[in-house]
Short mmCIF file of C-alpha atoms in Angstrom, two decimals:
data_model
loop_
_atom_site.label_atom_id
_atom_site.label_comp_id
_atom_site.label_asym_id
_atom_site.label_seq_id
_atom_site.Cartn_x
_atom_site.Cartn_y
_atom_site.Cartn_z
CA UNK A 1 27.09 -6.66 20.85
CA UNK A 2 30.77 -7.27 20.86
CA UNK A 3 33.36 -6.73 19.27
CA UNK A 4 33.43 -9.45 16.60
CA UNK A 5 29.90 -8.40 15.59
CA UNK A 6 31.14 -4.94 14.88
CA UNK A 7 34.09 -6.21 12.88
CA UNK A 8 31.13 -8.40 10.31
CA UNK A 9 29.42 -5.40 10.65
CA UNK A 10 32.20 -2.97 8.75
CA UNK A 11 33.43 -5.64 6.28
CA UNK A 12 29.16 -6.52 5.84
CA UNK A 13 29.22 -3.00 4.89
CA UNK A 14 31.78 -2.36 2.98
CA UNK A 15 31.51 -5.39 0.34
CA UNK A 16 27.82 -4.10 -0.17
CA UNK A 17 26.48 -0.99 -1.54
CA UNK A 18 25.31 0.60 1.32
CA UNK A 19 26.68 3.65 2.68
CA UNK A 20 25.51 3.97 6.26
CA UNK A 21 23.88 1.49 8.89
CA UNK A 22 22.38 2.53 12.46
CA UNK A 23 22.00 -0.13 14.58
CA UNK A 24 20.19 0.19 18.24
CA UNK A 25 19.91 -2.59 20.83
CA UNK A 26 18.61 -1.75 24.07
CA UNK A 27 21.03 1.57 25.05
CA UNK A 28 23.84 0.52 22.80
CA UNK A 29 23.85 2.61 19.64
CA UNK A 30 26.62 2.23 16.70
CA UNK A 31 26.61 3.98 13.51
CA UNK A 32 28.95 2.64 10.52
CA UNK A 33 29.57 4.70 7.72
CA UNK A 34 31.68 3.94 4.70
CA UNK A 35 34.22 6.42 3.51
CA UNK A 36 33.63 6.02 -0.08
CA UNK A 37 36.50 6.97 -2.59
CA UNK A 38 34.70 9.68 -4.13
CA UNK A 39 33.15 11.17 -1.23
CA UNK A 40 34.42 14.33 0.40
CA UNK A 41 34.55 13.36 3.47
CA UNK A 42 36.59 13.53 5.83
CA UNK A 43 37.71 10.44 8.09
CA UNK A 44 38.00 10.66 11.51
CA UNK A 45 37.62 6.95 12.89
CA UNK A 46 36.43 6.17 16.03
CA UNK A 47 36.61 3.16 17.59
CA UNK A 48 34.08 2.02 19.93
CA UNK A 49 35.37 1.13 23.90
CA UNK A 50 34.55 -2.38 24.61
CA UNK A 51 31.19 -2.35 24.85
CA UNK A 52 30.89 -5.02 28.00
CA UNK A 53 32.12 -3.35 29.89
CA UNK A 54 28.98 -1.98 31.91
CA UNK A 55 26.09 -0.56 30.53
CA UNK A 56 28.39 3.02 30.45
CA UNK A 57 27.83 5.43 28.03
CA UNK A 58 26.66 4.46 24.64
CA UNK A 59 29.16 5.06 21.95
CA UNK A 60 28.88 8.45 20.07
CA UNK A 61 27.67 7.97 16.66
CA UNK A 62 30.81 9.40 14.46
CA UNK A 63 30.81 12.94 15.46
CA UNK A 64 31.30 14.63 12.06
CA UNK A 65 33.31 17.25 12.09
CA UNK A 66 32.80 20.47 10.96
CA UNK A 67 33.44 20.33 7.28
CA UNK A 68 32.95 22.89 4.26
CA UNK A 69 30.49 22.62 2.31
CA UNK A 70 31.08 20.08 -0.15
CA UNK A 71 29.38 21.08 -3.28
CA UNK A 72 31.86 18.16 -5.46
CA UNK A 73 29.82 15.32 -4.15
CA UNK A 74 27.39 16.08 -5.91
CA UNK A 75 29.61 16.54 -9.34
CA UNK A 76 29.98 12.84 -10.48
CA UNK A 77 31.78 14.21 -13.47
CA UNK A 78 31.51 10.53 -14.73
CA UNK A 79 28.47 11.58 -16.50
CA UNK A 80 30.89 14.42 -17.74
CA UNK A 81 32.46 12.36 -20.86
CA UNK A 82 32.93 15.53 -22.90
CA UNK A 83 36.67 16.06 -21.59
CA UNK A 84 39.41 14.43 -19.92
CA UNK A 85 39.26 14.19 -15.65
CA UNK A 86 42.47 15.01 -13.80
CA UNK A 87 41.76 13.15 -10.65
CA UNK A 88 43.57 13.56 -7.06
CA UNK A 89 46.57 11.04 -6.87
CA UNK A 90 46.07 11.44 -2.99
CA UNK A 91 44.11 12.27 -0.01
CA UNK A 92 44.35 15.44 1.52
CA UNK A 93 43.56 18.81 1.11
CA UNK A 94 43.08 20.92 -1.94
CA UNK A 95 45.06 24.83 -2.59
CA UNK A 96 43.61 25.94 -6.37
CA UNK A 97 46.58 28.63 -5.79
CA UNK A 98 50.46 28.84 -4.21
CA UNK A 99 49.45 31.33 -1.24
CA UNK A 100 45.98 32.74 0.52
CA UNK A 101 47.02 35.65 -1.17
CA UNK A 102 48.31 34.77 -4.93
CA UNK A 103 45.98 33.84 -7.84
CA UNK A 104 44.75 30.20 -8.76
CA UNK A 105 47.44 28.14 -10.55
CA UNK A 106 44.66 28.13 -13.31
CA UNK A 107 41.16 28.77 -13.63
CA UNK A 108 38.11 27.69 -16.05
CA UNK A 109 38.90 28.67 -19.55
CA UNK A 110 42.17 28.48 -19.10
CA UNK A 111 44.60 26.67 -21.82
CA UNK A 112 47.04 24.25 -19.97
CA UNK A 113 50.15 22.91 -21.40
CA UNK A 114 51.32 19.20 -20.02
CA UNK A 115 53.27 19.85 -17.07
CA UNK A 116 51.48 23.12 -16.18
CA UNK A 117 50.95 23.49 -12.09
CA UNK A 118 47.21 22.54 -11.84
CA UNK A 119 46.95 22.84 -7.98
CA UNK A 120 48.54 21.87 -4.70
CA UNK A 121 47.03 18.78 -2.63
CA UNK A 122 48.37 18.63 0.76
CA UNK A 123 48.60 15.90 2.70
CA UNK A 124 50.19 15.19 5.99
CA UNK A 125 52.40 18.67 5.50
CA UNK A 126 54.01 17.14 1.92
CA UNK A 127 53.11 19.80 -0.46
CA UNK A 128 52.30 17.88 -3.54
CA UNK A 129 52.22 19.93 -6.84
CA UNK A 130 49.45 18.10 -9.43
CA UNK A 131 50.65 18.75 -12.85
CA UNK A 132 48.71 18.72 -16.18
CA UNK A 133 49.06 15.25 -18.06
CA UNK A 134 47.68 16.63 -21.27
CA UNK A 135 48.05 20.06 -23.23
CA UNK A 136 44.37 21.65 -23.44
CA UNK A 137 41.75 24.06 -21.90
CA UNK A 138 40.00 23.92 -18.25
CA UNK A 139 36.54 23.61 -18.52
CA UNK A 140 35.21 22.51 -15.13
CA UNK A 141 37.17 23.08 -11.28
CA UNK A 142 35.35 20.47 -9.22
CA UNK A 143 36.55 21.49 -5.94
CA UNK A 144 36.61 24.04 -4.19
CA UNK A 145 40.01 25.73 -2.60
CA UNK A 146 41.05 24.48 1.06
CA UNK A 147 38.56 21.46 0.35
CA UNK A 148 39.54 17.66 1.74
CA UNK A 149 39.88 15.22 -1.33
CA UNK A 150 40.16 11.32 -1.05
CA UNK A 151 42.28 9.46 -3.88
CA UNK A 152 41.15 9.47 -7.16
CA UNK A 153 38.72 12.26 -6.28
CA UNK A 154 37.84 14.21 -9.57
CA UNK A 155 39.45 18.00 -9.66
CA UNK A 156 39.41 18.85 -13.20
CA UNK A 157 37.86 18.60 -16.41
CA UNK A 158 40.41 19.23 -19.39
CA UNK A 159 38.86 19.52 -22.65
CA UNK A 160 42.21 18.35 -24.55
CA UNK A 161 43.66 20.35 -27.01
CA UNK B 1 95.01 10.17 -3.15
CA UNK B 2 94.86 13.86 -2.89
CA UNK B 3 91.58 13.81 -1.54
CA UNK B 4 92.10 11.63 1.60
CA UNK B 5 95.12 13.90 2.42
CA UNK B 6 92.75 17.11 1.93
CA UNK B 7 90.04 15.48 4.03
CA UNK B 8 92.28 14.31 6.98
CA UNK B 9 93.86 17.93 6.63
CA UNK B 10 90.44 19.65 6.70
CA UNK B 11 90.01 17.49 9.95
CA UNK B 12 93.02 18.00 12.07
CA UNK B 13 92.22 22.17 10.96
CA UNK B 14 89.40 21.80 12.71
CA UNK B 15 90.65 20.37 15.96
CA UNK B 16 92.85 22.34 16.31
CA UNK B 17 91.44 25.95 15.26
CA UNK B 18 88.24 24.89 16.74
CA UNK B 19 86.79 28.80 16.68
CA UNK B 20 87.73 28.93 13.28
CA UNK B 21 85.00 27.62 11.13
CA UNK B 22 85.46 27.17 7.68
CA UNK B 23 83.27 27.72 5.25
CA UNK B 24 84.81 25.46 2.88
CA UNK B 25 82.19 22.37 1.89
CA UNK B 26 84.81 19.50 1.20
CA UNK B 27 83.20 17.14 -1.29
CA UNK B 28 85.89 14.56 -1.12
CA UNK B 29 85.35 14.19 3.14
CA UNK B 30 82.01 14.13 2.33
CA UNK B 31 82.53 10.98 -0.55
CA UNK B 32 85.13 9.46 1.30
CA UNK B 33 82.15 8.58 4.14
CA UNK B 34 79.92 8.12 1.61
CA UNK B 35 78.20 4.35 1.68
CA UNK B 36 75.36 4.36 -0.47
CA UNK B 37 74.18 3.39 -4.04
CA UNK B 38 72.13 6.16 -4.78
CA UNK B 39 71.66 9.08 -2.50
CA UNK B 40 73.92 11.67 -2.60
CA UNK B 41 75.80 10.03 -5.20
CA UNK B 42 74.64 12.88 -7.48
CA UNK B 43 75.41 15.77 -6.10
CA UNK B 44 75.37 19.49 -7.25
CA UNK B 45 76.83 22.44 -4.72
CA UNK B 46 75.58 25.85 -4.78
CA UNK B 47 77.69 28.40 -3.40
CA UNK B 48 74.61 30.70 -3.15
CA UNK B 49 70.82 30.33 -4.01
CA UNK B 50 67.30 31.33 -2.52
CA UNK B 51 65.79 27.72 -1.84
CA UNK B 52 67.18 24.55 -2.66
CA UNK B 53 64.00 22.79 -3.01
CA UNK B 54 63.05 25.54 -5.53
CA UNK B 55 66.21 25.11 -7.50
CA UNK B 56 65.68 21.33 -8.03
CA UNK B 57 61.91 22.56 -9.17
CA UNK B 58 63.77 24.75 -11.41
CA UNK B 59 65.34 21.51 -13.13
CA UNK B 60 63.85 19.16 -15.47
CA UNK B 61 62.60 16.00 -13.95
CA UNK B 62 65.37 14.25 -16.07
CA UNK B 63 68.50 16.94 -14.69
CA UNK B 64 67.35 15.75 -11.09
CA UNK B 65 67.92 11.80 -10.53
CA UNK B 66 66.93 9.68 -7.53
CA UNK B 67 69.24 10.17 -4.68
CA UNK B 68 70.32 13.32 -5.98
CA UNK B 69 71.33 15.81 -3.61
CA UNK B 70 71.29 19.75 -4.11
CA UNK B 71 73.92 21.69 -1.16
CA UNK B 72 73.76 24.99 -0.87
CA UNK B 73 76.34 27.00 1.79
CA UNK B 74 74.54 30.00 1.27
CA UNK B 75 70.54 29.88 1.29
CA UNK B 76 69.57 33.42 1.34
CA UNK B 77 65.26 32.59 1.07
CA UNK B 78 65.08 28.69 2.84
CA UNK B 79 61.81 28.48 3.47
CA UNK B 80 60.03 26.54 6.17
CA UNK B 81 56.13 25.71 6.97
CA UNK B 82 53.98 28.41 5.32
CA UNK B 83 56.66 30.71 3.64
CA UNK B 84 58.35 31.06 7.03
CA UNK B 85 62.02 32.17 6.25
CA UNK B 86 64.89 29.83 7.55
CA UNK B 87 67.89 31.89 7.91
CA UNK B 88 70.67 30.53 7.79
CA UNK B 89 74.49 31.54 7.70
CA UNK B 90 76.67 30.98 4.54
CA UNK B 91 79.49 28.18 4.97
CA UNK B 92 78.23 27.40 8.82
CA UNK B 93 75.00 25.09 8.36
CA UNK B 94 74.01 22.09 6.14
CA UNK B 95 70.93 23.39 3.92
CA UNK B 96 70.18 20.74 1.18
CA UNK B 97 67.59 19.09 -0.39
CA UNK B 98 66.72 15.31 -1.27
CA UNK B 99 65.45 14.15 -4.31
CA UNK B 100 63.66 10.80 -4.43
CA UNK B 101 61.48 9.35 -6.96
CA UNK B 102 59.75 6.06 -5.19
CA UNK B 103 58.02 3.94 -7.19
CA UNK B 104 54.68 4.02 -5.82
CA UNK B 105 53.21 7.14 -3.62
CA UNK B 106 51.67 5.37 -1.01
CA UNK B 107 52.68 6.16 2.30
CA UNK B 108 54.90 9.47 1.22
CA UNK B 109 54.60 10.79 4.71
CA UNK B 110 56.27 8.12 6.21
CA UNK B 111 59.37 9.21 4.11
CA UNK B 112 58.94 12.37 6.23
CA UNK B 113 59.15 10.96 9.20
CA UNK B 114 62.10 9.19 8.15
CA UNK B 115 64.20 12.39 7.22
CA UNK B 116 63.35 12.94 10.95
CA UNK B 117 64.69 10.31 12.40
CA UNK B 118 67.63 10.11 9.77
CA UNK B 119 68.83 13.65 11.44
CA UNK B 120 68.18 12.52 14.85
CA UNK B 121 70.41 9.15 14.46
CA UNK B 122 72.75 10.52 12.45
CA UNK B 123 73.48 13.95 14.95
CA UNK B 124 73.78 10.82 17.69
CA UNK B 125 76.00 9.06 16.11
CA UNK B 126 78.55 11.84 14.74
CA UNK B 127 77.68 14.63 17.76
CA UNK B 128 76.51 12.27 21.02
CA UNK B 129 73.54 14.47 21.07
CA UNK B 130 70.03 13.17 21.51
CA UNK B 131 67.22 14.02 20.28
CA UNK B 132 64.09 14.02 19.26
CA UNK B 133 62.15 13.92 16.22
CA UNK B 134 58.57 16.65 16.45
CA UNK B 135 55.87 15.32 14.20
CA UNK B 136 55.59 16.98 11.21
CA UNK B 137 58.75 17.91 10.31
CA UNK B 138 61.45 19.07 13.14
CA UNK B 139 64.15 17.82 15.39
CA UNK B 140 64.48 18.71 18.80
CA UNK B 141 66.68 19.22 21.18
CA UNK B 142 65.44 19.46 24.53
CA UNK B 143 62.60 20.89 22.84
CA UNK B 144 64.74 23.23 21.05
CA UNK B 145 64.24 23.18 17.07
CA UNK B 146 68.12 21.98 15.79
CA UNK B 147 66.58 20.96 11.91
CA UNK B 148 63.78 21.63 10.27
CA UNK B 149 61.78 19.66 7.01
CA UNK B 150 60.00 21.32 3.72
CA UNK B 151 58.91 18.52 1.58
CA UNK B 152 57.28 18.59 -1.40
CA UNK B 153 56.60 16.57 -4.71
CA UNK B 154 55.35 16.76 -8.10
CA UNK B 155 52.92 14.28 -9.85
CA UNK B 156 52.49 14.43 -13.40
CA UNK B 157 48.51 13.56 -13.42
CA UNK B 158 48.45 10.21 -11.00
CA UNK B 159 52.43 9.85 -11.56
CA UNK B 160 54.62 10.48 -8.91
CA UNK B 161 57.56 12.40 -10.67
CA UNK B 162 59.53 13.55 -8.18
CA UNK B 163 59.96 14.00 -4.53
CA UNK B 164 62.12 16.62 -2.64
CA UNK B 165 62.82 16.84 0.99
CA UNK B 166 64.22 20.39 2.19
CA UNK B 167 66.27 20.22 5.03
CA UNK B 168 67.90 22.38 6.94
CA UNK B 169 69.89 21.98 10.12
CA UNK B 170 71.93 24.56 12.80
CA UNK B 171 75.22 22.72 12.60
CA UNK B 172 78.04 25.59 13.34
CA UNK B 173 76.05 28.83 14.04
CA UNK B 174 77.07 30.16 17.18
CA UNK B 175 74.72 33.18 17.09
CA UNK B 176 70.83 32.71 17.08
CA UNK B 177 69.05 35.15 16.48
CA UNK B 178 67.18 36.47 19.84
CA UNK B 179 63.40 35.90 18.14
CA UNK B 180 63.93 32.45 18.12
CA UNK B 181 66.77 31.82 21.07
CA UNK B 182 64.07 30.52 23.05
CA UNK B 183 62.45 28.14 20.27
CA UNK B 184 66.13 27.26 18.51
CA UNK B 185 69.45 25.79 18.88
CA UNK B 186 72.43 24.74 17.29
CA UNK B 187 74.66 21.82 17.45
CA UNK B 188 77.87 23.72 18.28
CA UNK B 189 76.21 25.29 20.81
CA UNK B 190 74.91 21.94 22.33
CA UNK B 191 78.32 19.98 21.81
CA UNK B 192 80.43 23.07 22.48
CA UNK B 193 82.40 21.22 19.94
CA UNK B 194 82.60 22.04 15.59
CA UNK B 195 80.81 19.58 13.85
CA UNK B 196 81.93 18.05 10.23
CA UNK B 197 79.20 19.36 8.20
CA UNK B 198 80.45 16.84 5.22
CA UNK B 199 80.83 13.70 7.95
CA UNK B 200 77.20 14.98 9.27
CA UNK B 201 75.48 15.01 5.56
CA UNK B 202 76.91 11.77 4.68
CA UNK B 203 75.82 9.63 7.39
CA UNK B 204 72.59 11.54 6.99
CA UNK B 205 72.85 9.82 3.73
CA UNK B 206 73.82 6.46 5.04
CA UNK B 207 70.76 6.37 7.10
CA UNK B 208 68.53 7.78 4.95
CA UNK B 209 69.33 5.50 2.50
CA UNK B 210 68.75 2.43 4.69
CA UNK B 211 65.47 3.51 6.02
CA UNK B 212 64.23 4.26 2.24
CA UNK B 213 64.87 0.90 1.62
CA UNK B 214 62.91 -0.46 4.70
CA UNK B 215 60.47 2.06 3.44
CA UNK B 216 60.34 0.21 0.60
CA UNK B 217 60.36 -3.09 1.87
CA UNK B 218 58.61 -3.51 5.31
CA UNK B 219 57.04 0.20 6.46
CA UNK B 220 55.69 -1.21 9.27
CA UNK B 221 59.43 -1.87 10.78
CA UNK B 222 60.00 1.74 9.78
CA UNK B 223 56.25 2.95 11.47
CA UNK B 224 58.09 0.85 14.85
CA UNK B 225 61.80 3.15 14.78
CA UNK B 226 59.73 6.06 13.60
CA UNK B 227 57.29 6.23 16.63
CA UNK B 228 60.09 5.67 19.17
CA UNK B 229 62.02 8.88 18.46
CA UNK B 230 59.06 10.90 19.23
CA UNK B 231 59.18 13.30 22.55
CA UNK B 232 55.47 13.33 22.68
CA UNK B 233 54.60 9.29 22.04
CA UNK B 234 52.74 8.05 24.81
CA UNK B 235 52.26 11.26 26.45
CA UNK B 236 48.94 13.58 26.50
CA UNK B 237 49.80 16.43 24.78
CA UNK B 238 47.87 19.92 23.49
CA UNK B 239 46.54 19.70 19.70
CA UNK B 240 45.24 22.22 17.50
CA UNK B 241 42.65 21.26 14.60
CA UNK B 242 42.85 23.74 11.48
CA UNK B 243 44.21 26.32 13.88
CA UNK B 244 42.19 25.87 16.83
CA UNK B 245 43.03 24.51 20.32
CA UNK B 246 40.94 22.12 21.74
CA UNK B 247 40.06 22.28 25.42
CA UNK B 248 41.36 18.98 26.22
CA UNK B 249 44.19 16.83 25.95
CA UNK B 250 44.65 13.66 24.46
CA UNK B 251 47.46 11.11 24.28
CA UNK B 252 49.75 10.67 21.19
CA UNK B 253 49.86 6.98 20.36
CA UNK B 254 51.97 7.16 17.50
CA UNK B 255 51.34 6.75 13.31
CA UNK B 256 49.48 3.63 12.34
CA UNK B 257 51.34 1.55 9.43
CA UNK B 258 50.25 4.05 7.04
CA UNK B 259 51.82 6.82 8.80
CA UNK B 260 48.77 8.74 10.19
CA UNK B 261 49.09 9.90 13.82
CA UNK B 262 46.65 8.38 15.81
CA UNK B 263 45.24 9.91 19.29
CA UNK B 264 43.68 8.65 22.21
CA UNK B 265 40.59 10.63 23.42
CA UNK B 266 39.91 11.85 26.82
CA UNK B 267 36.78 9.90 26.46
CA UNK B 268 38.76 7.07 25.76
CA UNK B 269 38.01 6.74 22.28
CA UNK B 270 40.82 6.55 19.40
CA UNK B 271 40.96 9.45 16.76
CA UNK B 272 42.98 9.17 13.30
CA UNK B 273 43.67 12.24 11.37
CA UNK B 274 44.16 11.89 7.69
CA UNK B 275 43.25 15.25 6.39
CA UNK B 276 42.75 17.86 8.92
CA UNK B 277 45.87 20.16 9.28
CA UNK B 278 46.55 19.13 13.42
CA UNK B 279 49.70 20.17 15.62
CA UNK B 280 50.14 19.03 18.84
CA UNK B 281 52.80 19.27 21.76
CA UNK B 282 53.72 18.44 25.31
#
C-alpha cells in the first residue's frame, strides 16, 4: 500500500458517509477515521511512515486519546426544534464558568438577555467569550464543562423569549 | 509644531539623564512614529486601571474600534495565563491592549503568534536585542520571559465581535522581583540602555499592522516568519498534555498553515494538536 492509496483512501472516505474504515493487508494495518463536525472528538492526526520501507512495524491504528466522556454525541439537538441552538463558532475546549472555582456563566432555566456571557471556548490559549444572540431562557446545556467542541458543535438550547 | 519639539526634548532628557526614567507617556513621540491606517490610531491612556483587556470588555463593542489601542502606565491587576498576576511598575513598562475585529475568525491563533513576533522584531529593531518568540504567548530572551500575551475575544453567537490582545512587556524596570529573577527580564537590564516606551509601542504598531494584513492576505507567508522566531523549532523539546509530562521527547516542527503546532514523534510519526491544552520547552 503506498502512499497514494492512502491519500484515495481519506478523500474515498470523506466524500461518503462512512465514518471509519480498517483495512489489513498482510502485516500492514491502517485505520481512517473521519472527524465529523459534530463529533466530540478530538483530533490528533497521525500520519503513517512510508510504509515501503521494510516490513517494520505496522502503523498504530489512531491511538485515541484519553478523552471525557462525551455524553453530547449522542444529543443531536437537531431533532430538538422546540428552541433556538447556540452552536460553537470554534474548535476547542468548553469552560460553562470564568474560573474552576466561580459559578457557570448560566445554567438551565436561566433567562438570558442578547449579549449575556454564555460560556468560554478556548482554543489554542485565545479565551473566546460566546455571547447570547437572542434574549430568552436556557433550556438544554449540551456539553459538559472542560469538554473539546469542533465548529458548529451544538452548546445550547435557548427557548427565545 | 509643539509636539515635535516636546518629542525631540523628551529624547535628548533621556540621553542624557539616562537613570532618570520618566514616567511621562508622550503621545505625540508616540504619533509622530506612528505609520499605520488603523492600529493605534485610536488610542485611549489610562493613568491607572486593573486590566486593560478588562477595561476594553468594559466598553461597548461600538466605544472600541479596530486598531484601537487601550495604554495603561499603571496596571495594578494585569493578568497573565490562568489569573496569574503581571506586576508591573507605573510609568516604567508598556502594558496595553489591542483591539481587532477581523472579518472572519478563522485562524485567530495565528494573530497570536503574530503579536509574538511583532514584539520580537520590533525590540530588534528599536533595542538590538534578539529574541525569541515561546509558543503560546511569550517572548524570550535567552530564555528569559521580556513580554507576555492574554488574548481574548468575544463572539456574539457565530459573530466575531471583537478581539483583544493583552500585552505586556518589561521595558524600563530595573528591579525584578526575586520569584521570578530567574524566569524574567527586562529590556533595560539587557540593553543597559532606557528604552522609548512610545518609539517601542509604535513600531510595535507598524509591524503589527503589516503582519495583520499578511494575515489577512496570505497566512501561509505569515505561518513561514512565524515559525522562524521560535527557540524551540526544529529542536526536541519536553511537552506536557493537559498538565502531564510525557516520558519522551519529541521535535517541534512548527504550526501548519492553520496555525496548529505540529510534533514529530519519537516513533517517527507526526502529531497535531488542535484541542488539547499542550506546553512544551527545550
Amino acid at each position: 500500500m503506498d502512499l497514494k492509496l492512502i491519500k484515495n483512501l481519506i478523500s474515498m472516505i470523506s466524500d461518503s458517509d462512512v465514518n471509519e474504515v480498517s483495512i489489513e493487508e498482510g502485516d500492514f494495518k491502517i485505520k481512517v477515521k473521519k472527524q465529523s463536525d459534530n463529533q466530540g472528538v478530538r483530533e490528533q492526526v497521525y500520519y503513517a511512515p512510508s510504509p515501503s520501507a521494510a516490513p517494520a512495524p505496522a502503523p498504530q491504528p489512531v491511538a485515541e486519546p484519553a478523552a471525557p466522556a462525551e455524553p453530547a454525541k449522542a444529543a443531536a439537538p437537531a431533532a430538538d426544534t422546540s428552541g433556538l441552538t447556540i452552536k460553537s463558532p470554534i474548535v476547542g475546549t468548553f469552560y460553562s464558568k470564568p474560573s474552576p472555582e466561580s459559578d457557570p456563566f448560566v445554567s438551565v432555566g436561566q433567562t438570558v438577555k442578547k449579549g449575556d456571557v454564555l460560556c468560554i471556548v478556548e482554543a489554542m490559549k485565545i479565551m473566546n467569550e460566546i455571547e447570547s444572540e437572542h434574549d430568552g431562557k436556557i433550556t438544554k446545556v449540551l456539553v459538559q464543562d472542560a469538554q473539546p467542541v469542533e465548529f458548529d458543535q451544538p452548546l445550547f438550547i435557548i427557548e427565545p423569549a | 509644531m509643539p509636539h515635535v519639539l516636546r518629542g525631540a526634548f523628551f529624547l535628548l532628557k533621556l540621553e542624557a539623564m539616562s537613570n532618570i526614567i520618566t514616567t511621562h507617556f508622550d503621545q505625540a513621540l508616540f504619533r509622530k512614529y506612528l505609520k499605520t491606517k488603523y492600529i493605534g490610531q485610536s488610542f485611549i491612556f489610562l493613568e491607572e486601571t486593573a486590566s486593560t483587556n478588562s477595561y476594553i470588555k468594559s466598553l461597548s463593542e461600538r466605544e472600541t474600534p479596530h486598531g484601537l489601542i487601550c495604554l495603561a502606565d499603571n496596571q495594578t491587576a494585569g493578568r497573565g495565563q490562568h489569573n496569574r498576576i503581571w506586576l508591573s511598575e507605573p510609568g516604567k513598562n508598556l502594558t496595553f491592549s489591542l483591539v481587532l475585529k477581523p472579518p472572519q475568525s478563522n485562524k485567530l491563533q495565528l494573530l497570536l503568534q503574530a503579536m509574538g513576533l511583532a514584539v520580537k522584531l520590533s525590540v530588534l529593531h528599536n533595542c538590538d536585542c534578539k529574541c525569541t518568540i515561546k509558543w503560546p504567548n511569550d517572548v524570550l530572551y535567552e530564555e528569559k520571559k521580556i513580554a507576555g500575551i492574554l488574548t481574548e475575544s468575544t463572539f456574539l453567537g457565530n459573530e466575531l465581535e471583537r478581539f483583544i490582545m493583552g500585552v505586556g512587556i518589561n521595558v524600563n524596570n530595573k528591579e525584578i522581583p526575586l520569584n521570578i529573577k530567574e524566569n524574567a527580564d527586562s529590556l533595560i537590564n539587557i540593553t543597559q540602555k532606557v528604552q522609548s516606551r512610545e518609539l517601542l509601542l509604535a513600531e510595535i504598531c507598524n509591524s503589527i499592522a503589516s503582519l495583520y494584513e499578511l494575515w489577512l492576505v496570505d497566512s501561509e507567508e505569515l505561518v513561514h516568519k512565524i515559525n522562524n522566531a521560535y527557540a524551540e523549532i526544529g529542536k526536541w523539546v519536553h511537552l506536557s498534555e493537559e498538565g502531564k509530562q510525557i516520558p519522551v521527547k519529541y521535535k517541534f516542527l512548527g504550526l501548519d498553515f492553520d496555525g496548529y503546532p505540529l510534533f514529530l514523534t519519537d516513533d517517527s510519526f507526526i502529531k497535531k494538536y488542535r484541542q488539547q491544552n499542550i506546553r512544551f520547552w527545550l
